[in-house]
PDB file of C-alpha atoms in Angstrom:
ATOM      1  CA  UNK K 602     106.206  85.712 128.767  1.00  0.00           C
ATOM      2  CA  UNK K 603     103.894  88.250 130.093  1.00  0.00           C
ATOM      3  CA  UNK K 604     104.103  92.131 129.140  1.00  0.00           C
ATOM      4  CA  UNK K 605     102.683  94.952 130.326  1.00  0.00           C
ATOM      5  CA  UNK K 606      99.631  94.065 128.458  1.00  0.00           C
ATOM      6  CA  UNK K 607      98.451  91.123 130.564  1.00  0.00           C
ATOM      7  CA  UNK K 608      99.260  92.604 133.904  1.00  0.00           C
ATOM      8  CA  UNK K 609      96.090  93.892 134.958  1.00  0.00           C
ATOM      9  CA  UNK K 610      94.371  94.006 138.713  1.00  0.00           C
ATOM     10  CA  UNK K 611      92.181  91.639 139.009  1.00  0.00           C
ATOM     11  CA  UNK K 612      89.061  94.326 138.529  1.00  0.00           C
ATOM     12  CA  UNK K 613      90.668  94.673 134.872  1.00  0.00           C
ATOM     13  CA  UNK K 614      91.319  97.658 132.700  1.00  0.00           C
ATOM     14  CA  UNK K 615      88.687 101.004 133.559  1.00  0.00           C
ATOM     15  CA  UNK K 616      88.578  99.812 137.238  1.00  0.00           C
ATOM     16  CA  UNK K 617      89.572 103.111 138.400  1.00  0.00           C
ATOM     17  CA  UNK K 618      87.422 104.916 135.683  1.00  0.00           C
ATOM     18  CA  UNK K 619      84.731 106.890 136.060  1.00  0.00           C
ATOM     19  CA  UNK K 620      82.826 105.536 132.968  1.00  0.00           C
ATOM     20  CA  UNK K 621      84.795 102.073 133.126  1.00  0.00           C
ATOM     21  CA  UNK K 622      82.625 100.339 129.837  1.00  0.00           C
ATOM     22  CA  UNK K 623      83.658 103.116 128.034  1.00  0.00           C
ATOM     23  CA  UNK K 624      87.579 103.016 128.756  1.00  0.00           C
ATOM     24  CA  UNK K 625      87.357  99.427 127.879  1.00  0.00           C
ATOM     25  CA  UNK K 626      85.298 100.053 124.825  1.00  0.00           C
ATOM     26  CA  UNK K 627      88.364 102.173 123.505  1.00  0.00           C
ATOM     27  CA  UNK K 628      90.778  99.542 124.760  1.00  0.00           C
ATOM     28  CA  UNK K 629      88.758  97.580 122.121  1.00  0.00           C
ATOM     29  CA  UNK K 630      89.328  99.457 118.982  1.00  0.00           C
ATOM     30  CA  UNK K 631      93.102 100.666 120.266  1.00  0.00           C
ATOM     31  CA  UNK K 632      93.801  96.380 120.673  1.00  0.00           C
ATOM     32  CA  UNK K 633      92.375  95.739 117.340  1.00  0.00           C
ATOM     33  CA  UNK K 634      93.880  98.939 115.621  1.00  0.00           C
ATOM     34  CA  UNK K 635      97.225  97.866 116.650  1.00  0.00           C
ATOM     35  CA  UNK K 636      97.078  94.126 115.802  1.00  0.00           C
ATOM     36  CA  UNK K 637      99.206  93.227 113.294  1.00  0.00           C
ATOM     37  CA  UNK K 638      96.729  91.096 111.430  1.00  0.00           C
ATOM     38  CA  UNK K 639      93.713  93.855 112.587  1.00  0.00           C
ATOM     39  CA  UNK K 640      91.858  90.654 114.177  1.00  0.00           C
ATOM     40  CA  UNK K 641      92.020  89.578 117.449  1.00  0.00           C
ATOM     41  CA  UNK K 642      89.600  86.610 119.371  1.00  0.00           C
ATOM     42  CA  UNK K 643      87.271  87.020 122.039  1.00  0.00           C
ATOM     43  CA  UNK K 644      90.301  85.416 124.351  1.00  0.00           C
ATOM     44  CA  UNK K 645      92.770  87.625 122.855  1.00  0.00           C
ATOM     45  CA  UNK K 646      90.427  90.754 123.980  1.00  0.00           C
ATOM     46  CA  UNK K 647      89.193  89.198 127.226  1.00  0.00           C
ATOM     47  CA  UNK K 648      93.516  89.108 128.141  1.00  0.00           C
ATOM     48  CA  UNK K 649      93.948  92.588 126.114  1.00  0.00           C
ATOM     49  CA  UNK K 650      91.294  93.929 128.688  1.00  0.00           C
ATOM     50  CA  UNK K 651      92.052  91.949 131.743  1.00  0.00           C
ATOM     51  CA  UNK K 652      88.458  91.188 132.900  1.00  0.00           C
ATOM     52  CA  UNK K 653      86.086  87.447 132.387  1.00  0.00           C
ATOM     53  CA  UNK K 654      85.089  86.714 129.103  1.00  0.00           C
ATOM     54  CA  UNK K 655      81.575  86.437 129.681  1.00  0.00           C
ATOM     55  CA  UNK K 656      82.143  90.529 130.344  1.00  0.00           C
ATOM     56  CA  UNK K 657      84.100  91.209 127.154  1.00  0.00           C
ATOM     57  CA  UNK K 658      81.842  89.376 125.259  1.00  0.00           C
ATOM     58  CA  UNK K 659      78.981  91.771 126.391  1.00  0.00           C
ATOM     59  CA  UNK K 660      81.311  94.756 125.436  1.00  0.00           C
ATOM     60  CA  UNK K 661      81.898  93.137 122.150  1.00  0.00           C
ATOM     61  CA  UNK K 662      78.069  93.018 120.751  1.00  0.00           C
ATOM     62  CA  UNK K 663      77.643  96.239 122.658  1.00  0.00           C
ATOM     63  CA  UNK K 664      80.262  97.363 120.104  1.00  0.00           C
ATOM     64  CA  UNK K 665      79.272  95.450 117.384  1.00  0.00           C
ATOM     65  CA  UNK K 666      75.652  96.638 117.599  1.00  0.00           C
ATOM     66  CA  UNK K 667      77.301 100.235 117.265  1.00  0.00           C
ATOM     67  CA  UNK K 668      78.552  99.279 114.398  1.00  0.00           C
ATOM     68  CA  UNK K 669      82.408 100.029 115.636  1.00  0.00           C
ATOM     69  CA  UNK K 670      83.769  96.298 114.959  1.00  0.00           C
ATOM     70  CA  UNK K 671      82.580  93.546 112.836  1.00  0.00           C
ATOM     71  CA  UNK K 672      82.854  90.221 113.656  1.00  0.00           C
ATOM     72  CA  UNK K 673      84.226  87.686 111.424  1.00  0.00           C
ATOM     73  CA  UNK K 674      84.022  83.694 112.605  1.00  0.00           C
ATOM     74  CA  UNK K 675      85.818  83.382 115.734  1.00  0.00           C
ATOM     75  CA  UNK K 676      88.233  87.267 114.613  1.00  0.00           C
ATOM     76  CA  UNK K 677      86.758  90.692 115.638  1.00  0.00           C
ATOM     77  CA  UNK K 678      87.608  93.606 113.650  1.00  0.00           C
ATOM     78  CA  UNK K 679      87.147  97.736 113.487  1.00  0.00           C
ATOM     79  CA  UNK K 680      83.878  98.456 111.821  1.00  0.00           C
ATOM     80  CA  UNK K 681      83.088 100.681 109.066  1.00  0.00           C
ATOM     81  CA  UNK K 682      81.077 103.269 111.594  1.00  0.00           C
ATOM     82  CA  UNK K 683      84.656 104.041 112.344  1.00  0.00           C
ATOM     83  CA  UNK K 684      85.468 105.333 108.926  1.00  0.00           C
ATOM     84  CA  UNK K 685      82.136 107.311 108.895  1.00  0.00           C
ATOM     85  CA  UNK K 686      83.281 108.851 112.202  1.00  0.00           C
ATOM     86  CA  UNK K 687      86.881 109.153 111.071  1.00  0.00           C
ATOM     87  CA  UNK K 688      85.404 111.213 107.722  1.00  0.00           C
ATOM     88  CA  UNK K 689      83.611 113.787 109.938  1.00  0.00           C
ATOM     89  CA  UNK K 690      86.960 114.370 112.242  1.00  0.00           C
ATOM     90  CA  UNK K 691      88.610 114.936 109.030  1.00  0.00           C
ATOM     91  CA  UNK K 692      86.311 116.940 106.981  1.00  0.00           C
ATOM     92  CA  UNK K 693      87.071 119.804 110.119  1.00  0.00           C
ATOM     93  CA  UNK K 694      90.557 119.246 109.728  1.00  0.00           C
ATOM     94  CA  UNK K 695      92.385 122.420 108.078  1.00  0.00           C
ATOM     95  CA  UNK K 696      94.671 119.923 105.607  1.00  0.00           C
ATOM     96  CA  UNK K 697      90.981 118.250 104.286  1.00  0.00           C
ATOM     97  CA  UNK K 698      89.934 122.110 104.119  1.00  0.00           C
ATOM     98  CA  UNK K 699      92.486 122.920 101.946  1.00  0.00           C
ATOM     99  CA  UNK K 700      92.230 120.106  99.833  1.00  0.00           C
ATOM    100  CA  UNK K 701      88.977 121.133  99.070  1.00  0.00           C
ATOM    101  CA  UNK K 702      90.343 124.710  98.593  1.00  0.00           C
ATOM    102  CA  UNK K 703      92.965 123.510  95.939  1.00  0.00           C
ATOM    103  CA  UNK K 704      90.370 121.802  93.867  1.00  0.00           C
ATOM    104  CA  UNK K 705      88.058 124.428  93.583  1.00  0.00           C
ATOM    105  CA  UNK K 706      90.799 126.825  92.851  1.00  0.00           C
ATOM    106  CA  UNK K 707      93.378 124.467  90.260  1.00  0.00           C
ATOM    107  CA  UNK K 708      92.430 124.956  86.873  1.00  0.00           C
ATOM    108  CA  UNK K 709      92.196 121.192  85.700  1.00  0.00           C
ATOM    109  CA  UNK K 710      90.953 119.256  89.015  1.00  0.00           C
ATOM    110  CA  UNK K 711      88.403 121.834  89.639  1.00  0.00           C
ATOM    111  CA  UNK K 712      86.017 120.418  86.511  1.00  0.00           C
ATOM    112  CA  UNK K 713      86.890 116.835  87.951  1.00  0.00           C
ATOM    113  CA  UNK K 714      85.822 114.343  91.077  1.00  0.00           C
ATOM    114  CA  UNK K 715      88.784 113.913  93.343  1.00  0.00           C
ATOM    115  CA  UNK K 716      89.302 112.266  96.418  1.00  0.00           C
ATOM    116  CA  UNK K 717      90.995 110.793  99.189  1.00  0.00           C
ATOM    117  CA  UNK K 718      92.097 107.232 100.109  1.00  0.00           C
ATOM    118  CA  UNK K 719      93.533 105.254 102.661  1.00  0.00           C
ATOM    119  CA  UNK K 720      95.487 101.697 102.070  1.00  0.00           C
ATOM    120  CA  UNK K 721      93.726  99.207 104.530  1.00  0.00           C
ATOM    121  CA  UNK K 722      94.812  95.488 103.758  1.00  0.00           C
ATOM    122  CA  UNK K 723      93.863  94.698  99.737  1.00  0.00           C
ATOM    123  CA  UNK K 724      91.125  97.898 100.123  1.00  0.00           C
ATOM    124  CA  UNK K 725      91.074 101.398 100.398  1.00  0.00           C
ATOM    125  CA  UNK K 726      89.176 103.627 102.344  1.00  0.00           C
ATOM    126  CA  UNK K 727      87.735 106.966 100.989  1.00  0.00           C
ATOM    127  CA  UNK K 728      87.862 109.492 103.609  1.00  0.00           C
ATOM    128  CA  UNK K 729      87.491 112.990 101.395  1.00  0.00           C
ATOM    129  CA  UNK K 730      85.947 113.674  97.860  1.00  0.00           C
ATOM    130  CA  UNK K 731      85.771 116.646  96.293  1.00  0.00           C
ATOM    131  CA  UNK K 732      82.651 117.089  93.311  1.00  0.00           C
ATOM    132  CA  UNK K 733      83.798 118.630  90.360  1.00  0.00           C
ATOM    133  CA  UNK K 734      81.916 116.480  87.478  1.00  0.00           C
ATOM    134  CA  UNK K 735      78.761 115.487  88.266  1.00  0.00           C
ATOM    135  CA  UNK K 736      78.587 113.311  85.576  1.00  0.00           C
ATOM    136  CA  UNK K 737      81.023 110.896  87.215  1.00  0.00           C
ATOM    137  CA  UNK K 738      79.068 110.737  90.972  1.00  0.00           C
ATOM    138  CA  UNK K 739      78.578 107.127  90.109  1.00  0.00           C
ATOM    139  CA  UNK K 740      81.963 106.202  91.027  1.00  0.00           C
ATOM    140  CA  UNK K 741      82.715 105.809  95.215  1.00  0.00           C
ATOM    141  CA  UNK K 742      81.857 108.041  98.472  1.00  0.00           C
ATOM    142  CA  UNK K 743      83.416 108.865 101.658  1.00  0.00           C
ATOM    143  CA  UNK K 744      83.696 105.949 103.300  1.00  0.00           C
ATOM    144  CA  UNK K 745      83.347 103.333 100.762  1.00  0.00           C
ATOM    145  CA  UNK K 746      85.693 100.428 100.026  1.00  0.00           C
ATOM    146  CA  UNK K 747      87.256  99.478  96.913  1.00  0.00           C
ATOM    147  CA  UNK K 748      89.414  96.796  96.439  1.00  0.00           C
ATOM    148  CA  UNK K 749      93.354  98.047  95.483  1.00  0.00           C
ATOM    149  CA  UNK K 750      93.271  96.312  91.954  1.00  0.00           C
ATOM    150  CA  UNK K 751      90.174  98.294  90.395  1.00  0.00           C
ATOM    151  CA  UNK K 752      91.529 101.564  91.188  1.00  0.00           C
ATOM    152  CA  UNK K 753      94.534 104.044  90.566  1.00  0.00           C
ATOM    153  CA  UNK K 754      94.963 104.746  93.736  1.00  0.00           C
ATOM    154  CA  UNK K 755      94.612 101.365  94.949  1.00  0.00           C
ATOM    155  CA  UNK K 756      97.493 100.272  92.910  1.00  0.00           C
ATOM    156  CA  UNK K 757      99.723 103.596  93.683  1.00  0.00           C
ATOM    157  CA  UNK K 758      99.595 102.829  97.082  1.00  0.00           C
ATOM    158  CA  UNK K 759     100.153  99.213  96.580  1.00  0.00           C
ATOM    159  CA  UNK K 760     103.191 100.182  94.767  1.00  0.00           C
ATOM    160  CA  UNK K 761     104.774 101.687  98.021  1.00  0.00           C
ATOM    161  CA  UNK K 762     105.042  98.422  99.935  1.00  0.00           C
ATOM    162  CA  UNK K 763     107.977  96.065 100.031  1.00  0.00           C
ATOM    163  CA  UNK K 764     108.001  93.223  97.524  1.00  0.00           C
ATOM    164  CA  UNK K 765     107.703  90.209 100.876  1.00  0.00           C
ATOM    165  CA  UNK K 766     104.497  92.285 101.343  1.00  0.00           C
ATOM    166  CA  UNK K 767     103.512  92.967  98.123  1.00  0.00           C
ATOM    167  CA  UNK K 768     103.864  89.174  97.490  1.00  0.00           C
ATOM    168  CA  UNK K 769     102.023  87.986 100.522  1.00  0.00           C
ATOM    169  CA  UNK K 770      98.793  89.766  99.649  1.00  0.00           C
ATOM    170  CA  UNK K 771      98.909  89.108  95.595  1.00  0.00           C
ATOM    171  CA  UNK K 772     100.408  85.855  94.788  1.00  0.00           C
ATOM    172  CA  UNK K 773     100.879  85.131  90.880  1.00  0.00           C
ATOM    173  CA  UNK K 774      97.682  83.410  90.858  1.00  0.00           C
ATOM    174  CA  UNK K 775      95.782  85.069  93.087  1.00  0.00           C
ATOM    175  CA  UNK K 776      92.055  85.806  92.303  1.00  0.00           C
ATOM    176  CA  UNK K 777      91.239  89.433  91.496  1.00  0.00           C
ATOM    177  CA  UNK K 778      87.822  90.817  92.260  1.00  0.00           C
ATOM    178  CA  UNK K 779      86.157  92.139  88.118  1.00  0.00           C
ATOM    179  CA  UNK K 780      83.832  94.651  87.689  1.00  0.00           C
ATOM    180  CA  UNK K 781      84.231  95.375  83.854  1.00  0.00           C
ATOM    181  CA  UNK K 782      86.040  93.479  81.098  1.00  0.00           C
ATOM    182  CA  UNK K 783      89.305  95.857  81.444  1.00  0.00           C
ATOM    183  CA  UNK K 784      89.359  94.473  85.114  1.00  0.00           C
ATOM    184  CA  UNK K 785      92.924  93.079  86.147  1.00  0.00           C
ATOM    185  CA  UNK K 786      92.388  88.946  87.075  1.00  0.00           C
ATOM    186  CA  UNK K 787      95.502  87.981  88.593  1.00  0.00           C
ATOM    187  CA  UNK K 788      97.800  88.850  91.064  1.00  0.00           C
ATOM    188  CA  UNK K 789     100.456  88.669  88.504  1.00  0.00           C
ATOM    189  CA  UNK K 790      98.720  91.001  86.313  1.00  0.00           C
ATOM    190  CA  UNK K 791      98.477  93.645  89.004  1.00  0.00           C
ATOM    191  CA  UNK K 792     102.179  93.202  89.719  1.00  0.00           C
ATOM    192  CA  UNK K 793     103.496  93.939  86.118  1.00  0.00           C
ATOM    193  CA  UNK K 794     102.454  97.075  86.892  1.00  0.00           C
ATOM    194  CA  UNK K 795     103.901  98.230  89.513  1.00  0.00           C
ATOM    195  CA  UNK K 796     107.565  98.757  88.922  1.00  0.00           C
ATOM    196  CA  UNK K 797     105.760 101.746  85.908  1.00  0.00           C
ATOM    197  CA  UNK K 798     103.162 103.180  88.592  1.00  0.00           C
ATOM    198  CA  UNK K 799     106.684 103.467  90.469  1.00  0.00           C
ATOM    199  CA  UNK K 800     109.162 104.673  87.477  1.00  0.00           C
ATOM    200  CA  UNK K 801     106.031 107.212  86.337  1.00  0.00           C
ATOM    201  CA  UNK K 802     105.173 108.416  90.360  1.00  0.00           C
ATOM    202  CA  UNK K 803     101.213 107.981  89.489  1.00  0.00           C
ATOM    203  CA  UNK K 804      98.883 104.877  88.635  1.00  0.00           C
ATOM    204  CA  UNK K 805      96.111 105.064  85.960  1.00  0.00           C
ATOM    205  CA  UNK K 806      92.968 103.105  85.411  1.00  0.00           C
ATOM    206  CA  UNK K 807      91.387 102.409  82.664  1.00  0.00           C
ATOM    207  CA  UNK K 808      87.647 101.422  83.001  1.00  0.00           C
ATOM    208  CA  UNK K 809      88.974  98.936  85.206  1.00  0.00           C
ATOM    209  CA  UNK K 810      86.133  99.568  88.034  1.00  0.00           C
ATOM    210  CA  UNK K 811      83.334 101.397  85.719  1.00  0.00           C
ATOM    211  CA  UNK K 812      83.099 101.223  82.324  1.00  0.00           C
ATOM    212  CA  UNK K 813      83.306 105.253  80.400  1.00  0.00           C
ATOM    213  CA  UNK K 814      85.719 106.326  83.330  1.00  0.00           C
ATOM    214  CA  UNK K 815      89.428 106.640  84.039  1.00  0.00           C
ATOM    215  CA  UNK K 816      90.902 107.766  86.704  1.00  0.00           C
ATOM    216  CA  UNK K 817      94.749 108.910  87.824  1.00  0.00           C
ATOM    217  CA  UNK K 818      95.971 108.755  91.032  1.00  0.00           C
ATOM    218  CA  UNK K 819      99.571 109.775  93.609  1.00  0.00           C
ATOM    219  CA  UNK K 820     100.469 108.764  96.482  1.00  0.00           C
ATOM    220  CA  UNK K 821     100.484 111.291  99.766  1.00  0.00           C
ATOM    221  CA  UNK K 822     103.621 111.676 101.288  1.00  0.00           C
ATOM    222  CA  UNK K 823     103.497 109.899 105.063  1.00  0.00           C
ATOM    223  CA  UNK K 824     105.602 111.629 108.121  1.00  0.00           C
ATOM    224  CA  UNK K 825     107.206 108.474 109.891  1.00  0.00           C
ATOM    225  CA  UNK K 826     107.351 104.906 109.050  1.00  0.00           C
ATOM    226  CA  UNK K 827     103.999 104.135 110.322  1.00  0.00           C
ATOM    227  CA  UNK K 828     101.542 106.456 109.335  1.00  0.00           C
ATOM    228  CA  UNK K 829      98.552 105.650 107.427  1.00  0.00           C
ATOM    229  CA  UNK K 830      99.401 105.139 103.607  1.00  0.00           C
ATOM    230  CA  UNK K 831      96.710 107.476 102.281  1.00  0.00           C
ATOM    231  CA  UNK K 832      96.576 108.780  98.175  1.00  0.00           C
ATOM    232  CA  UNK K 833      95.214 111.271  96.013  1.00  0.00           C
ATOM    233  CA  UNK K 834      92.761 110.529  92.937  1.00  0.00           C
ATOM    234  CA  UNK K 835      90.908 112.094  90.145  1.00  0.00           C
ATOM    235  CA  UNK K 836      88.325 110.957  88.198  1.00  0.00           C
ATOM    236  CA  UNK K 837      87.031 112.059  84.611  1.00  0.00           C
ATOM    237  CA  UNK K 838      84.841 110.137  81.869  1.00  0.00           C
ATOM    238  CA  UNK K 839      86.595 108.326  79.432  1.00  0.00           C
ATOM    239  CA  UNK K 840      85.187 110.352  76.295  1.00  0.00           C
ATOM    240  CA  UNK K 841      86.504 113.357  76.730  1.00  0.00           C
ATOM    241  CA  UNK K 842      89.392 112.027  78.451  1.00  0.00           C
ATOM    242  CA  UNK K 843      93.336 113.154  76.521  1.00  0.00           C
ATOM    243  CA  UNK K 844      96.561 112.520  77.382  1.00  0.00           C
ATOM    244  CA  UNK K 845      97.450 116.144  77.586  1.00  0.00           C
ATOM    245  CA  UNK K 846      94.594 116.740  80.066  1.00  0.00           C
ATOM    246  CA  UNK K 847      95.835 113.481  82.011  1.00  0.00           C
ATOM    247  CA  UNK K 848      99.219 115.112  82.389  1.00  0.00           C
ATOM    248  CA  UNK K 849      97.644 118.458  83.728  1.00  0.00           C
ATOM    249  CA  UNK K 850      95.792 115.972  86.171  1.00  0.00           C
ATOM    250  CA  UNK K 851      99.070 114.068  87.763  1.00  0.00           C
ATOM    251  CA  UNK K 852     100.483 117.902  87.869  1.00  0.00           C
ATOM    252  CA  UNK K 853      97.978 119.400  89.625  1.00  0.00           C
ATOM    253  CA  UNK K 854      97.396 115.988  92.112  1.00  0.00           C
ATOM    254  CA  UNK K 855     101.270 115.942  93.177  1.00  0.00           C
ATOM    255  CA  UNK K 856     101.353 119.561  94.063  1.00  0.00           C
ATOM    256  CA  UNK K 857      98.225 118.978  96.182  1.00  0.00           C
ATOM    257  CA  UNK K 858     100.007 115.649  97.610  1.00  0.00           C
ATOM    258  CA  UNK K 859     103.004 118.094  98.662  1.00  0.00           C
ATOM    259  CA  UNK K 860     100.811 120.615 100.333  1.00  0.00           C
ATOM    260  CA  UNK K 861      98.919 118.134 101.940  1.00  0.00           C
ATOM    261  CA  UNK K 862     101.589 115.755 103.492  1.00  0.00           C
ATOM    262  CA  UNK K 863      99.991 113.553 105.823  1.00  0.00           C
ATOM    263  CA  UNK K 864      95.894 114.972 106.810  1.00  0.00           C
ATOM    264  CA  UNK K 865      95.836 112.380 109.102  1.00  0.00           C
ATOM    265  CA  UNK K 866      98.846 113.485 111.103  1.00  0.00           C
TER     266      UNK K 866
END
């Protein structure tokens, strides 16, 4: 059955546009944002678009030389030049301004390296990080990936999904991607933690991604069902790690999760 998607004139999407490659650029990356998979063909895009595929397929390396999409086999996906872009937008966002604010001003986080993430698939994104221990810079930047079993925040934002979902991306055996020793391995192991992360409202990791650092993170409360799953993290070295300072950490994050809400609105 066809929907409004697939009715186009026969000129295609941006026919009436005064810069029509560029409307059907950002047809691109709104068809492949709202996919439920976040793939689509060449075919799908060519019918997203309306217009031969011989000219989508033009747009697409135009696009993919940009750095905007990837491409994957036969799938097309956003590209990581997205995140870069979507990290400037938000460092001149007043919420990202005052997350930086509360960290320079809370008396624990302050001396610590704390950032934001988004949930993308079995990743997350950073989009923010704030540098309060320079002895910990090793761990990731603003717009780096990490996979959501080597990190706290990773797993406390795993921990919000439904158990179908949760299931579908992390079967018992699946494969785990290690970095150090303490690395989880299994999809099961990743699972037993989740109903604690849950009863405790914050996920820890311990050396799990770099050996000598821990790191706590919470989850940022999201305004409507389908709003980007994003979290809050802090990192500090192992060494002079305590519990007491831990629990000034998870304190200090959830009041800056409250103020914050949802940055990316």
């Amino acid at each position: 059955m066809a929907d409004s998607r697939t009715t186009r004139t026969s000129e295609g999407l941006g026919s009436t546009s005064p810069a029509p490659a560029v409307t059907r650029a950002a047809a691109v990356l709104e068809a492949l944002a709202a996919s439920p998979t976040g793939s689509l063909t060449l075919s799908d895009l060519a019918r997203e678009l309306g217009i031969p595929k011989s000219s989508t397929s033009n747009l697409l390396l135009a696009l993919e030389e940009a750095r905007l999409i990837n491409r994957q086999g036969a799938d097309f996906t956003l590209g990581r030049k997205l995140v870069e872009l979507g990290a400037a937008y938000l460092s001149r966002l007043d919420e990202v301004q005052e997350f930086y604010r509360y960290c320079e001003q809370a008396p624990t986080l302050s001396g610590e390296t704390v950032r934001i993430a988004m949930l993308d698939g079995t990743n997350v994104i950073y989009l923010a990080r704030y540098e309060g221990h320079p002895a910990v810079r090793l761990t990731s930047n603003i717009g780096d990936k990490m996979p959501v079993s080597l990190c706290a925040v990773g797993k406390v934002l795993i921990a919000r999904l439904h158990e179908h979902d949760i299931e579908a991306l992390f079967p018992d055996d699946a494969e785990l991607p290690v970095l150090t020793p303490k690395s989880l391995r299994t999809g099961a192991e990743l699972k037993a933690q989740l109903q604690t992360i849950r009863e405790q409202g914050y996920a820890f990791e311990d050396e799990e991604s770099t050996t000598g650092v821990v790191c706590l993170a919470v989850a940022v409360p999201t305004h409507g069902a389908h709003g980007p799953s994003l979290g809050l993290s802090v990192t500090a070295l192992k060494a002079t790690y305590s519990d007491e300072q831990g629990a000034s950490m998870v304190k200090e994050l959830k009041e800056l999760a409250r103020s914050l809400g949802n940055p990316m609105g």
